[in-house]
């Protein structure tokens, strides 16, 4: 393990040499879960003087690891952020990643273009420090969106680290390097600091909205269990607007969440993105966003329409910066005290297009807790009402199985036609069964958004893989030896090369085809090769 030292940021991570496709490499198991662990401190003279760090990603991480000064966070604070990967930076890879990518729910896939940061920040009075406060963050960087797991992990290791420092952190990293890889559908015991975190890795075959069955867990001493589902408790003051928020998520509309702390900001953004599960939220989102972020200019420019992104902010500066955005949700009161710059003080906040959600504004009593399970089920039913007509129409685009011939390429999936799809809604649309009333026809015209595009690309890919698998099965059932009897050597060699290409494609794309089908096809290839002259056999066996 290398210890990177740079000003106020220290990063425990895998060395560049260890980023490879071999499980025997150092820190390979660590890479399955965590990209790196960072320690961020505040320097009185430099402040957050990130210019001393040349790597852009580290710059973003350093700023995002501290709450905004207006948040006034004393004691221990936990929150999350999401940051874009630097251009040209290589992704780490682990041996079981193909299995994970194939079996994990689409909403929990490793993110190839972004990192998730999970922060445990401590700020307490300390007379031994010139500034008067101890300020430090322990940050776990990962590509896995397992918010509850990593926040639970930080609750265990951060307090201990702040007391014992480096030796404690190095021991924890070594323990993580002993964890088994995250395989969907499996229940894993993850030991750390004398405690076992027991977790069932979700699978795409799980029933939507379900929780792991109790019998899936084992009785283990000193155990902590975690669920991957986002908490909806942050919606307590938003319940009266929940349907509108769900619609905004489906449409991929630009939204700003103005919150009094990064904890509330990040929890709300993450809960919003999970509103449309099992659909994946395909637009950009930042659970915690600051004025120092490298995408600040990109997201605040007035020369073009706001991008499809959800931003969670705490700095009052953003009140004016984002006043032209179409949707602003203000949760609680932003702390306006202190010496705010004059340009930040907005005289007439009432003119902003905000959804003001002060505590107690919702239709439930503030003394009652939001029942996350009930709300989750309600949102799931809404999303499924939306998806079912699309799924039914997509199924109609699939060629009939009888049209798949062994001697021809698989038939093409018919193109999605918006007009044709809209016609199907008249007889099988959600307005016939859903409790949600309204102009569904008009709503579907609007909601073919980036989230729809993401869903469509995924479904089209799955259908294409299914077609390829069916074609392989048809080939295995065909009498290939009879077919080659009256064919020239050129045609036979061409057949062998094409069959080999299909086998390589089946393994590379992890096609949903039985292993015996692939073995049978490989056997056919070998038999066909032996029917050729020896010189051709030698050439084909080398290739």
XYZ file of C-alpha atoms in Angstrom:
543
model
C 0.000 0.000 0.000
C 1.264 3.462 -0.873
C 0.748 6.515 1.317
C 0.340 9.610 -0.850
C 1.255 12.798 1.017
C 0.305 16.198 -0.459
C -0.189 19.219 1.758
C -3.328 18.632 3.779
C -4.550 15.532 1.952
C -3.263 12.034 2.509
C -4.539 9.167 0.389
C -4.237 5.492 1.208
C -4.636 3.644 -2.062
C -3.454 0.945 -4.404
C -0.268 1.800 -6.298
C -0.528 2.166 -10.070
C 1.314 -1.132 -10.482
C -1.478 -2.950 -8.676
C -4.201 -1.830 -11.101
C -4.369 -4.905 -13.289
C -6.583 -7.787 -14.208
C -5.143 -10.368 -11.849
C -6.608 -11.307 -8.483
C -3.135 -12.233 -7.207
C -1.983 -8.620 -7.491
C -1.557 -6.578 -4.291
C -4.726 -4.940 -3.052
C -6.887 -6.735 -5.631
C -9.628 -7.518 -3.093
C -9.414 -3.989 -1.731
C -10.113 -2.790 -5.284
C -13.353 -4.781 -5.385
C -14.831 -2.443 -2.798
C -12.763 0.707 -2.422
C -10.730 2.919 -4.755
C -8.888 4.655 -1.921
C -9.240 6.025 1.607
C -8.409 9.706 2.122
C -7.641 11.848 5.141
C -8.366 15.553 4.681
C -7.351 18.166 7.260
C -7.693 21.948 7.385
C -4.468 23.976 7.246
C -4.768 27.332 9.025
C -2.279 29.128 6.770
C -3.251 27.545 3.467
C -6.905 26.877 4.279
C -8.126 24.547 1.597
C -5.247 25.584 -0.625
C -5.852 22.938 -3.215
C -3.601 24.540 -5.752
C -0.722 22.618 -4.187
C -2.299 19.412 -5.527
C -1.853 18.915 -9.229
C -4.418 16.144 -9.702
C -7.876 17.567 -10.469
C -9.720 14.667 -8.863
C -7.866 15.181 -5.605
C -8.736 18.863 -5.753
C -12.442 18.110 -5.982
C -12.270 15.496 -3.244
C -10.514 17.879 -0.849
C -13.146 20.606 -1.197
C -16.074 18.198 -1.135
C -14.807 16.527 2.043
C -15.519 19.587 4.217
C -18.949 21.070 4.946
C -19.459 24.615 3.773
C -18.531 27.153 6.462
C -22.164 28.334 6.548
C -23.356 24.859 7.585
C -21.965 25.310 11.084
C -21.409 21.565 11.538
C -20.050 20.859 15.035
C -19.291 17.379 16.281
C -19.444 14.465 13.844
C -21.124 14.795 10.443
C -21.632 12.228 7.685
C -22.549 12.898 4.074
C -21.835 11.757 0.529
C -20.684 13.272 -2.747
C -20.202 12.162 -6.345
C -17.362 13.414 -8.507
C -16.511 13.006 -12.170
C -13.502 10.866 -13.083
C -10.549 12.750 -14.515
C -10.022 12.510 -18.273
C -7.547 9.804 -19.207
C -7.593 8.181 -15.792
C -7.662 4.387 -15.805
C -10.317 2.464 -13.916
C -9.362 -0.274 -11.504
C -10.685 -3.706 -12.404
C -11.297 -6.861 -10.423
C -11.622 -10.426 -11.612
C -15.257 -10.835 -10.553
C -16.354 -7.541 -12.137
C -17.864 -9.297 -15.161
C -20.090 -11.339 -12.831
C -21.037 -8.250 -10.853
C -21.895 -6.250 -13.980
C -24.006 -9.086 -15.339
C -25.947 -9.882 -12.153
C -26.233 -6.603 -10.202
C -29.351 -4.388 -10.476
C -28.904 -1.565 -12.968
C -29.346 0.979 -10.156
C -26.356 -0.472 -8.265
C -23.848 -0.922 -11.088
C -20.289 0.310 -10.609
C -20.076 3.775 -12.128
C -17.329 3.866 -14.806
C -17.336 7.663 -15.109
C -17.714 8.824 -11.503
C -16.509 8.175 -7.976
C -18.696 8.171 -4.883
C -17.240 9.795 -1.779
C -18.423 8.838 1.696
C -17.369 11.373 4.327
C -17.040 11.288 8.113
C -16.186 14.844 9.229
C -15.288 15.837 12.777
C -15.132 19.421 14.063
C -14.635 19.927 17.786
C -13.070 22.617 19.948
C -9.351 22.101 20.514
C -7.312 24.717 22.379
C -4.062 23.128 21.183
C -4.848 24.165 17.608
C -4.257 27.797 16.582
C -7.655 27.959 14.847
C -9.302 26.661 18.012
C -10.946 23.676 16.337
C -9.934 20.170 15.351
C -11.175 19.730 11.742
C -10.604 16.516 9.868
C -12.448 14.232 7.433
C -12.027 10.542 6.756
C -13.257 9.745 3.243
C -13.868 6.442 1.472
C -13.790 6.684 -2.338
C -15.532 3.916 -4.274
C -17.315 3.236 -7.557
C -20.026 1.325 -5.711
C -23.170 3.289 -4.740
C -23.544 1.444 -1.415
C -24.229 4.513 0.707
C -25.464 2.760 3.847
C -22.661 0.186 3.824
C -19.821 2.678 3.548
C -21.390 5.110 5.996
C -21.752 2.235 8.467
C -18.130 1.316 7.853
C -17.049 4.900 8.578
C -19.049 4.933 11.812
C -16.875 2.056 12.964
C -13.452 3.207 11.817
C -13.512 7.041 11.894
C -13.837 7.589 15.685
C -11.087 5.040 16.251
C -8.898 6.630 13.597
C -9.238 10.118 15.073
C -7.853 8.668 18.330
C -5.122 6.336 17.017
C -4.409 7.752 13.541
C -2.350 5.977 10.861
C -1.746 2.509 12.375
C -5.498 2.045 12.816
C -6.268 3.051 9.233
C -3.611 0.805 7.753
C -4.983 -2.154 9.727
C -8.497 -1.449 8.418
C -7.260 -1.307 4.815
C -5.580 -4.676 5.297
C -8.837 -6.121 6.656
C -10.803 -4.814 3.647
C -8.203 -6.462 1.416
C -9.322 -9.799 2.901
C -13.008 -9.297 2.078
C -14.574 -11.521 -0.585
C -15.618 -9.818 -3.825
C -19.201 -8.455 -4.014
C -21.090 -11.175 -5.896
C -24.816 -10.379 -6.465
C -27.165 -12.722 -4.634
C -24.605 -13.732 -2.000
C -24.644 -12.964 1.716
C -21.181 -11.906 2.875
C -19.560 -11.494 6.269
C -17.133 -8.555 6.191
C -14.925 -8.389 9.329
C -13.506 -5.051 10.400
C -12.211 -3.876 13.795
C -13.702 -6.787 15.717
C -17.144 -6.371 14.164
C -18.706 -8.335 11.312
C -20.735 -6.365 8.784
C -23.175 -8.798 7.218
C -24.522 -7.802 3.848
C -26.474 -9.471 1.098
C -25.347 -8.143 -2.284
C -28.502 -7.316 -4.309
C -29.201 -9.200 -7.523
C -31.152 -8.101 -10.581
C -33.304 -11.205 -10.028
C -34.542 -9.876 -6.662
C -38.167 -8.842 -6.530
C -38.313 -5.020 -6.908
C -38.772 -3.257 -3.587
C -38.106 -6.363 -1.499
C -35.689 -6.611 1.398
C -33.364 -9.556 1.972
C -35.133 -12.398 3.759
C -34.163 -12.932 7.368
C -33.249 -16.550 6.644
C -30.601 -15.305 4.217
C -28.639 -14.021 7.197
C -26.524 -16.144 9.514
C -26.136 -15.661 13.217
C -22.726 -14.089 13.747
C -21.294 -12.614 16.913
C -20.733 -8.821 17.038
C -22.712 -8.332 13.858
C -24.017 -5.279 12.039
C -26.378 -5.678 9.103
C -27.043 -3.157 6.405
C -29.604 -2.589 3.671
C -28.709 -1.025 0.339
C -32.055 0.793 0.038
C -31.909 4.586 0.323
C -33.727 6.113 3.253
C -36.818 8.167 2.465
C -36.965 9.822 5.903
C -35.694 13.033 4.324
C -39.022 13.231 2.442
C -40.958 13.991 5.623
C -41.456 17.641 4.678
C -41.871 16.801 0.973
C -44.623 14.198 1.075
C -47.319 16.507 -0.217
C -45.173 17.055 -3.331
C -43.925 13.471 -3.771
C -45.820 12.755 -6.986
C -44.513 15.927 -8.595
C -40.956 15.027 -7.538
C -41.365 11.541 -9.013
C -42.473 13.092 -12.318
C -39.499 15.478 -12.304
C -37.151 12.522 -11.778
C -38.624 10.626 -14.715
C -38.366 13.711 -16.912
C -34.744 14.318 -15.874
C -35.462 17.968 -15.071
C -32.741 20.277 -13.650
C -33.220 20.578 -9.876
C -31.385 22.395 -7.092
C -31.721 21.143 -3.500
C -30.894 23.936 -1.039
C -30.309 22.411 2.393
C -28.878 23.614 5.716
C -26.251 20.838 5.842
C -24.422 18.456 3.488
C -26.039 15.548 5.344
C -29.565 16.663 4.413
C -28.427 17.724 0.947
C -26.841 14.377 0.072
C -29.612 12.274 1.636
C -32.264 14.158 -0.323
C -30.484 13.975 -3.684
C -29.797 10.245 -3.304
C -33.386 9.572 -2.226
C -34.691 11.485 -5.248
C -32.557 9.487 -7.686
C -33.908 6.264 -6.181
C -37.539 7.416 -6.541
C -37.864 5.859 -9.979
C -36.322 2.473 -9.135
C -36.111 -0.075 -10.706
C -35.409 2.458 -13.484
C -31.903 3.862 -13.307
C -31.606 7.616 -12.977
C -29.420 8.287 -16.032
C -28.842 12.031 -15.670
C -26.030 13.576 -13.667
C -26.448 14.208 -9.950
C -24.275 15.688 -7.215
C -25.380 14.933 -3.630
C -23.126 17.731 -2.381
C -21.896 20.515 -4.672
C -19.656 23.498 -3.855
C -18.478 26.637 -5.610
C -15.013 25.052 -5.847
C -16.210 22.104 -7.915
C -14.486 21.763 -11.284
C -17.923 21.690 -12.971
C -19.079 24.903 -11.274
C -18.816 27.041 -14.428
C -20.373 24.324 -16.537
C -23.462 24.147 -14.323
C -23.887 27.857 -13.619
C -23.474 29.370 -17.085
C -26.315 31.607 -18.294
C -25.470 31.130 -21.984
C -27.476 27.906 -22.227
C -30.357 26.130 -20.530
C -29.600 24.425 -17.199
C -28.254 20.886 -17.724
C -30.116 17.721 -16.709
C -28.615 17.450 -13.247
C -29.646 17.425 -9.572
C -27.401 19.559 -7.377
C -27.372 19.494 -3.576
C -25.996 22.742 -2.135
C -25.651 24.439 1.260
C -23.909 27.730 0.428
C -26.319 30.742 0.348
C -24.299 32.018 -2.616
C -26.264 29.581 -4.773
C -29.579 31.299 -3.982
C -28.803 33.963 -6.537
C -26.622 31.798 -8.792
C -29.422 29.319 -9.464
C -32.395 31.687 -9.404
C -32.993 31.089 -13.122
C -33.224 27.299 -12.719
C -36.720 25.861 -13.279
C -36.939 23.829 -10.054
C -35.532 24.797 -6.648
C -36.322 22.861 -3.461
C -35.379 24.605 -0.230
C -35.368 22.318 2.787
C -35.359 24.116 6.129
C -33.548 27.408 6.483
C -30.121 28.049 4.998
C -27.904 29.669 7.615
C -27.731 33.292 6.441
C -25.895 34.648 9.465
C -22.316 35.816 9.244
C -20.522 38.040 6.806
C -22.143 37.139 3.504
C -20.829 38.926 0.425
C -23.153 41.694 -0.748
C -23.845 39.984 -4.063
C -25.253 36.953 -2.179
C -27.925 38.883 -0.283
C -31.056 38.469 -2.398
C -33.633 41.112 -1.453
C -36.794 39.408 -2.664
C -36.491 35.647 -2.167
C -40.243 35.291 -2.685
C -39.794 35.846 -6.417
C -37.716 32.686 -6.778
C -39.451 29.628 -8.201
C -38.899 27.530 -5.115
C -40.630 24.656 -3.417
C -40.286 25.872 0.164
C -40.478 22.942 2.572
C -40.058 24.149 6.114
C -40.573 21.570 8.875
C -44.270 20.998 9.541
C -45.467 22.170 6.111
C -46.359 18.658 4.975
C -49.779 17.115 5.436
C -48.503 14.827 8.197
C -47.601 15.835 11.722
C -43.945 16.545 12.308
C -44.117 14.088 15.199
C -44.823 11.190 12.846
C -42.072 9.426 10.957
C -42.268 8.784 7.252
C -42.833 5.101 6.627
C -40.104 4.502 4.057
C -41.392 1.043 3.122
C -44.904 2.315 2.363
C -43.592 5.273 0.394
C -41.135 3.070 -1.475
C -43.936 0.693 -2.442
C -46.109 3.582 -3.625
C -43.307 4.970 -5.818
C -42.523 1.492 -7.130
C -46.161 1.059 -8.176
C -46.072 4.412 -9.970
C -42.878 3.484 -11.813
C -44.181 0.047 -12.755
C -47.408 1.611 -14.068
C -45.192 3.749 -16.276
C -42.885 0.910 -17.389
C -45.419 -1.866 -18.154
C -46.796 -0.318 -21.395
C -43.228 0.322 -22.567
C -42.169 -3.252 -21.747
C -45.202 -4.635 -23.562
C -44.459 -2.574 -26.651
C -40.739 -3.470 -26.596
C -41.657 -7.172 -26.486
C -43.660 -6.690 -29.703
C -40.498 -5.433 -31.464
C -38.731 -8.746 -30.897
C -38.633 -11.042 -33.974
C -40.543 -14.327 -33.728
C -38.403 -17.318 -32.789
C -39.459 -19.180 -35.941
C -37.830 -16.393 -37.997
C -34.381 -17.295 -36.610
C -32.616 -19.478 -39.186
C -29.248 -21.248 -38.677
C -27.793 -20.220 -42.059
C -28.678 -16.539 -41.807
C -27.767 -13.742 -39.428
C -30.331 -13.173 -36.665
C -33.222 -10.902 -37.744
C -33.139 -7.287 -36.593
C -35.175 -5.901 -33.708
C -37.761 -3.487 -35.065
C -37.120 0.198 -34.361
C -38.998 1.962 -31.581
C -41.725 4.172 -33.066
C -43.103 6.831 -30.772
C -46.275 7.183 -32.845
C -46.865 3.437 -32.858
C -46.250 3.218 -29.128
C -48.687 6.067 -28.396
C -51.410 4.200 -30.278
C -50.977 1.173 -27.991
C -51.712 3.339 -24.932
C -55.331 3.789 -25.956
C -56.047 0.105 -25.229
C -53.342 -0.856 -22.727
C -52.149 2.347 -21.065
C -51.748 2.880 -17.307
C -54.861 5.057 -17.211
C -56.896 1.821 -17.255
C -55.438 0.399 -14.037
C -53.408 3.048 -12.185
C -54.885 4.991 -9.288
C -52.950 7.982 -10.590
C -55.289 9.991 -12.775
C -54.345 12.544 -15.392
C -53.442 12.930 -19.039
C -51.139 9.922 -19.376
C -50.993 10.296 -23.164
C -49.582 13.800 -22.950
C -47.279 12.789 -20.122
C -45.717 9.962 -22.165
C -45.054 12.444 -24.969
C -43.007 14.529 -22.545
C -41.240 11.825 -20.571
C -39.258 10.123 -23.321
C -36.270 11.692 -21.554
C -32.624 10.729 -20.841
C -33.936 8.220 -18.297
C -36.094 6.655 -21.013
C -33.075 6.588 -23.340
C -31.053 4.772 -20.667
C -33.834 2.247 -20.139
C -34.286 1.736 -23.889
C -30.572 1.169 -24.522
C -30.437 -1.407 -21.750
C -33.562 -3.249 -22.942
C -32.376 -3.193 -26.556
C -29.014 -4.645 -25.456
C -30.762 -7.400 -23.476
C -33.003 -8.236 -26.426
C -30.013 -8.308 -28.810
C -28.219 -10.703 -26.471
C -31.333 -12.867 -26.306
C -31.464 -12.988 -30.113
C -27.803 -14.002 -30.298
C -28.427 -16.728 -27.699
C -31.430 -18.088 -29.605
C -29.370 -18.102 -32.799
C -26.644 -20.148 -31.075
C -29.249 -22.652 -29.905
C -30.695 -22.947 -33.426
C -27.186 -23.510 -34.805
C -26.597 -26.321 -32.325
C -29.838 -28.011 -33.377
C -28.946 -27.775 -37.092
C -27.123 -30.582 -38.927
C -23.913 -28.712 -39.693
C -22.109 -31.814 -40.956
C -24.834 -32.422 -43.536
C -24.668 -28.779 -44.638
C -20.919 -28.865 -45.385
C -21.066 -32.006 -47.571
C -21.673 -30.107 -50.806
C -19.836 -26.914 -49.832
C -16.464 -25.703 -51.039
C -13.430 -25.411 -48.747
C -13.746 -21.627 -48.794
C -17.353 -21.821 -47.564
C -16.450 -24.353 -44.852
C -13.543 -22.231 -43.594
C -15.847 -19.197 -43.573
C -18.358 -21.168 -41.468
C -15.652 -22.160 -38.964
C -14.458 -18.571 -38.601
C -18.001 -17.282 -38.114
C -18.807 -19.948 -35.523
C -15.626 -19.109 -33.633
C -16.511 -15.432 -33.741
C -19.900 -16.247 -32.238
C -18.286 -18.242 -29.433
C -15.887 -15.404 -28.616
C -18.787 -12.948 -28.650
C -20.854 -15.215 -26.384
C -18.066 -15.322 -23.776
C -17.151 -11.642 -24.095
C -20.729 -10.359 -23.825
C -21.732 -12.935 -21.206
C -24.701 -14.033 -23.315
C -27.533 -15.812 -21.464
C -26.842 -19.173 -23.082
C -26.322 -22.575 -21.463
C -22.755 -23.831 -21.219
C -23.677 -27.118 -22.908
C -24.781 -25.161 -26.004
C -21.359 -23.523 -26.241
C -19.598 -26.836 -25.679
C -21.681 -28.509 -28.372
C -20.873 -25.719 -30.820
C -17.152 -26.014 -30.021
C -17.387 -29.757 -30.662
C -19.020 -29.089 -34.043
C -16.195 -26.719 -34.953
C -13.529 -29.317 -34.162
C -15.371 -31.999 -36.145
C -15.735 -29.701 -39.165
C -12.017 -28.804 -39.040
C -11.025 -32.479 -39.141
C -12.975 -32.859 -42.403
C -10.657 -30.380 -44.144
C -7.254 -31.065 -45.723
C -4.339 -31.193 -43.273
C -2.815 -27.901 -44.416
C -6.076 -26.069 -43.719
C -6.453 -27.902 -40.425
C -3.038 -26.653 -39.344
C -3.915 -23.068 -40.250
C -7.264 -23.139 -38.444
C -5.834 -24.768 -35.324
C -3.204 -22.017 -35.072
C -5.942 -19.410 -35.186
